Coordinates of C-alpha atoms and ligand atoms in Angstrom, one line a residue:
M1 CA 23.7 90.1 -37.9
A2 CA 20.4 89.3 -36.3
T3 CA 19.7 92.0 -34.2
P4 CA 16.9 91.8 -31.1
S5 CA 15.2 93.7 -33.0
Q6 CA 14.3 92.1 -35.9
K7 CA 12.5 89.3 -37.1
L8 CA 14.3 86.9 -38.7
I9 CA 13.5 85.6 -42.2
V10 CA 14.6 82.2 -43.2
G11 CA 15.4 80.3 -46.5
N12 CA 15.8 76.7 -46.8
W13 CA 16.6 76.1 -50.7
K14 CA 16.3 72.0 -49.6
M15 CA 17.7 70.6 -52.9
N16 CA 17.4 73.4 -55.3
G17 CA 19.4 75.8 -56.9
Q18 CA 22.5 76.0 -58.7
L19 CA 25.4 78.1 -59.0
Q20 CA 23.8 80.3 -62.1
N21 CA 19.9 80.5 -60.7
A22 CA 21.3 80.9 -57.1
N23 CA 23.5 83.9 -58.0
T24 CA 20.9 85.5 -60.1
L25 CA 18.7 84.8 -56.6
I26 CA 20.8 85.8 -54.2
T27 CA 21.4 89.0 -56.2
A28 CA 18.3 90.5 -56.8
V29 CA 16.8 89.5 -53.4
G30 CA 20.4 91.2 -51.7
D31 CA 19.5 94.6 -54.0
Y32 CA 16.0 94.3 -53.3
V33 CA 17.2 94.5 -49.5
R34 CA 19.7 96.8 -50.0
S35 CA 18.0 99.8 -52.0
H36 CA 14.9 99.3 -49.4
K37 CA 17.4 98.7 -45.9
S38 CA 15.6 96.6 -45.1
P39 CA 15.0 96.6 -41.4
C40 CA 15.4 92.4 -41.0
S41 CA 17.6 89.5 -40.7
I42 CA 18.0 86.8 -43.4
V43 CA 19.5 84.0 -44.0
I44 CA 20.0 81.6 -46.8
C45 CA 19.5 77.7 -46.1
P46 CA 21.4 76.8 -49.6
P47 CA 22.3 72.8 -50.6
F48 CA 25.7 71.9 -49.6
T49 CA 27.4 72.1 -52.7
L50 CA 26.4 76.4 -52.9
L51 CA 28.0 77.6 -49.6
T52 CA 31.1 78.3 -50.3
S53 CA 30.0 79.6 -53.2
L54 CA 27.7 82.2 -52.1
S55 CA 29.8 82.4 -48.6
G56 CA 31.0 85.5 -50.4
P57 CA 27.9 87.2 -51.9
C58 CA 26.1 86.7 -49.1
R59 CA 29.0 88.0 -46.3
N60 CA 28.4 91.1 -49.4
Y61 CA 24.7 91.4 -49.0
E62 CA 25.4 91.1 -44.8
F63 CA 23.4 87.9 -45.5
G64 CA 23.8 84.6 -42.7
L65 CA 24.8 82.1 -44.6
G66 CA 22.8 78.3 -42.6
A67 CA 23.1 74.6 -43.7
Q68 CA 20.7 72.4 -44.2
D69 CA 22.1 69.7 -42.5
C70 CA 25.2 68.6 -40.2
H71 CA 26.7 65.6 -39.3
E72 CA 27.1 64.8 -35.0
K73 CA 30.9 64.0 -35.5
P74 CA 33.2 66.6 -36.5
C75 CA 34.7 63.8 -38.9
G76 CA 34.8 60.4 -40.0
A77 CA 33.8 57.6 -41.7
F78 CA 31.0 59.0 -42.4
T79 CA 30.3 58.3 -46.2
G80 CA 28.3 61.3 -47.9
D81 CA 27.9 62.9 -44.7
I82 CA 29.4 66.9 -43.4
S83 CA 30.6 68.4 -40.5
A84 CA 30.0 71.1 -38.6
P85 CA 34.0 72.6 -38.6
M86 CA 33.2 71.6 -42.7
L87 CA 30.4 73.8 -42.8
K88 CA 32.1 77.0 -40.5
E89 CA 34.8 76.6 -43.4
A90 CA 32.8 77.0 -45.5
G91 CA 31.1 80.6 -44.3
C92 CA 28.4 78.8 -42.0
R93 CA 26.6 80.3 -38.7
Y94 CA 23.3 78.6 -38.8
V95 CA 22.2 75.2 -39.5
V96 CA 19.3 73.1 -39.6
V97 CA 18.7 70.5 -38.2
G98 CA 15.9 67.9 -37.3
H99 CA 13.8 69.5 -40.2
S100 CA 10.5 66.8 -41.0
E101 CA 12.4 66.1 -44.2
R102 CA 15.4 64.6 -42.4
R103 CA 13.3 63.2 -39.4
Q104 CA 11.0 61.6 -41.9
Y105 CA 13.4 60.3 -45.1
H106 CA 16.3 59.9 -42.8
Q107 CA 15.0 58.6 -39.9
E108 CA 16.6 61.2 -37.2
S109 CA 15.6 60.6 -33.9
D110 CA 15.9 63.4 -31.8
T111 CA 18.5 62.1 -29.7
I112 CA 20.2 63.0 -32.9
I113 CA 18.6 66.2 -33.2
R114 CA 20.0 66.6 -30.2
A115 CA 23.6 65.7 -30.5
K116 CA 23.7 67.6 -33.9
A117 CA 22.7 70.3 -32.7
E118 CA 25.7 69.9 -29.5
A119 CA 27.8 69.5 -32.2
A120 CA 27.3 73.2 -33.9
I121 CA 27.0 74.9 -31.0
A122 CA 30.2 73.8 -30.7
E123 CA 31.4 75.2 -33.7
G124 CA 30.3 78.6 -32.8
L125 CA 26.6 78.0 -35.0
T126 CA 23.6 78.6 -34.9
P127 CA 21.8 75.0 -34.9
I128 CA 18.2 76.0 -36.4
I129 CA 16.9 73.4 -34.6
C130 CA 13.2 72.3 -35.8
I131 CA 9.9 70.4 -34.6
G132 CA 6.3 70.1 -35.0
E133 CA 3.4 67.5 -35.1
T134 CA 1.8 65.3 -37.7
E135 CA -1.0 65.8 -39.4
S136 CA -2.0 62.3 -37.5
E137 CA -0.5 64.2 -34.0
Y138 CA -2.4 67.5 -35.4
N139 CA -6.2 65.8 -36.2
H140 CA -5.1 63.9 -32.3
G141 CA -5.0 66.9 -30.7
K142 CA -1.4 65.7 -29.2
T143 CA 0.0 68.7 -31.6
L144 CA 1.3 70.5 -27.9
E145 CA 2.6 66.6 -26.5
T146 CA 4.4 66.1 -29.4
I147 CA 5.7 69.3 -29.0
E148 CA 7.0 69.1 -25.3
Q149 CA 8.3 65.6 -26.2
Q150 CA 10.2 67.1 -28.4
L151 CA 11.6 69.8 -26.9
N152 CA 12.3 67.4 -24.2
A153 CA 14.2 65.0 -26.0
C154 CA 15.9 68.2 -28.8
L155 CA 17.3 70.6 -26.2
P156 CA 20.6 71.5 -26.3
L157 CA 22.1 72.4 -23.0
S158 CA 22.6 75.8 -24.4
P159 CA 20.3 78.7 -25.6
N160 CA 22.8 79.7 -28.8
L161 CA 19.8 78.2 -30.4
I162 CA 16.6 79.3 -32.3
L163 CA 13.7 76.9 -32.4
A164 CA 11.5 76.5 -35.8
Y165 CA 8.0 75.3 -35.0
E166 CA 6.9 73.4 -38.6
P167 CA 3.8 71.2 -38.2
V168 CA 5.0 68.8 -41.0
W169 CA 1.3 69.2 -42.5
A170 CA 1.5 72.7 -42.8
I171 CA 5.4 71.7 -44.7
G172 CA 4.7 72.6 -48.9
S173 CA 0.4 71.4 -48.2
G174 CA -0.6 75.2 -48.3
K175 CA -2.1 75.1 -45.3
T176 CA -1.1 76.2 -42.1
P177 CA -1.9 76.8 -38.8
S178 CA -5.3 79.0 -37.4
L179 CA -3.7 82.1 -36.4
E180 CA -4.5 81.3 -32.8
E181 CA -2.9 78.3 -33.4
I182 CA 0.3 79.4 -34.0
R183 CA -0.3 82.0 -31.0
Q184 CA -0.8 78.5 -28.7
V185 CA 2.4 76.5 -30.1
H186 CA 5.0 79.8 -30.2
Q187 CA 3.1 80.9 -26.4
F188 CA 3.4 77.4 -25.5
I189 CA 7.5 77.4 -26.6
D190 CA 8.7 79.6 -25.2
K191 CA 6.5 78.7 -21.9
I192 CA 9.1 76.0 -22.3
L193 CA 12.4 77.9 -23.4
R194 CA 12.0 80.0 -20.5
K195 CA 12.5 77.6 -18.1
A196 CA 15.0 75.6 -19.9
F197 CA 17.1 79.5 -20.4
E198 CA 17.8 82.1 -18.4
K199 CA 18.9 83.5 -22.5
P200 CA 15.4 84.5 -24.9
V201 CA 15.6 82.6 -27.8
R202 CA 14.0 83.7 -30.8
I203 CA 11.4 81.2 -31.9
L204 CA 10.3 80.7 -35.8
Y205 CA 7.0 79.6 -37.7
G206 CA 8.1 77.4 -40.8
G207 CA 5.1 75.7 -43.2
S208 CA 3.7 77.2 -46.8
A209 CA 5.2 80.9 -44.8
K210 CA 4.1 83.0 -48.0
P211 CA 3.3 86.9 -49.5
Q212 CA -0.3 86.8 -48.5
N213 CA 0.1 85.0 -44.8
A214 CA 3.5 86.5 -43.7
K215 CA 2.5 89.4 -42.3
E216 CA -0.1 88.4 -39.7
I217 CA 1.5 85.3 -38.6
L218 CA 4.5 88.3 -37.9
A219 CA 2.5 90.1 -35.9
I220 CA 1.6 87.0 -34.3
P221 CA 3.8 86.9 -30.1
H222 CA 6.5 85.0 -29.9
V223 CA 6.6 84.6 -33.4
D224 CA 11.0 86.4 -34.0
G225 CA 10.8 85.4 -37.4
L226 CA 10.0 82.7 -40.4
L227 CA 12.0 79.7 -41.8
V228 CA 9.8 79.5 -45.2
G229 CA 10.7 77.2 -48.2
G230 CA 9.1 77.4 -51.4
A231 CA 8.6 81.3 -51.3
S232 CA 12.1 81.5 -50.1
L233 CA 13.1 79.9 -54.4
E234 CA 11.9 83.8 -55.4
A235 CA 13.2 86.3 -55.7
Q236 CA 9.5 88.2 -56.0
C237 CA 7.9 86.3 -52.6
F238 CA 10.8 86.1 -50.8
T239 CA 11.5 90.0 -51.4
A240 CA 7.4 90.4 -50.5
I241 CA 8.6 88.6 -46.9
I242 CA 11.0 90.3 -46.1
E243 CA 8.9 93.6 -46.5
A244 CA 6.7 91.5 -44.1
A245 CA 8.6 91.5 -41.8
S246 CA 10.8 95.0 -41.8
A247 CA 7.3 96.4 -40.7
Y248 CA 7.8 94.6 -37.6
S249 CA 11.9 95.9 -37.0
G250 CA 11.5 97.1 -33.4
L251 CA 8.5 95.4 -32.2
L252 CA 10.1 91.8 -31.1
N253 CA 8.7 89.8 -28.3
Q254 CA 12.4 88.1 -28.1
A255 CA 16.5 89.0 -27.9
S256 CA 18.1 87.8 -30.4
S257 CA 19.7 84.8 -29.5
Ligands
PGA301 P1 7.8 75.6 -47.1 O1 8.9 74.6 -46.4 O2 7.9 77.5 -47.2 O3 7.6 75.3 -48.9 O4 6.2 75.1 -46.6 C1 8.7 75.2 -45.0 C2 10.0 74.4 -44.6 O5 10.3 72.9 -44.6 O6 11.4 74.9 -43.9

């Protein structure tokens, strides 16, 4: 689904959604995309409990299905965890790893995140690896330093991944970096990724992305799409973001991963 000429919009539902409202949301977004022939790629990342139920509707609407985390081992005595082979069986093609909420509330280190990304890739899934500075790092002018450290520690060996830059302080806060700051960080990430891999890697921006700012953020070089949290939970908001992304079809800086 993610073709080189299309922006990629990923909806991260976090711990939200039960079957009835999930189906309503997918149907509303899917029908919109279908009737508008929106030329943009869409991935939905619902909670684990909805993956199997939503795999059919997602396939029907040509949305990718993603999970929000996976364990680094394929199976074993890890109560409460879910592995990459299990996600694959549930119909996933993507998995978010290293989201700042996992780093913060589950003490996930860069080493674990790299292992999770490797486990996903080994199973044929595309990991969406999240990195980003905290508010204090931002205020101390350490954004690029933090990004570089995280990339050095998190990147798997294979380029079959998507990178998401999500400033921690922008997530769910309504705040975003300036367009110039996003431009600088994405350019910096792109440079590192080009050094690391021969194949281009998509870079998404995430953190308070919404209809009001989607168009201008998506216009920034090396912003190949958006990772959307809160605004992906309302059909009207999410479709407005999809609409903004569709305007850039064919103008991508990067090839698809
Ligand atoms: P937000 O979340 O869009 O609600 O800021 C983004 C994310 O956490 O991926």
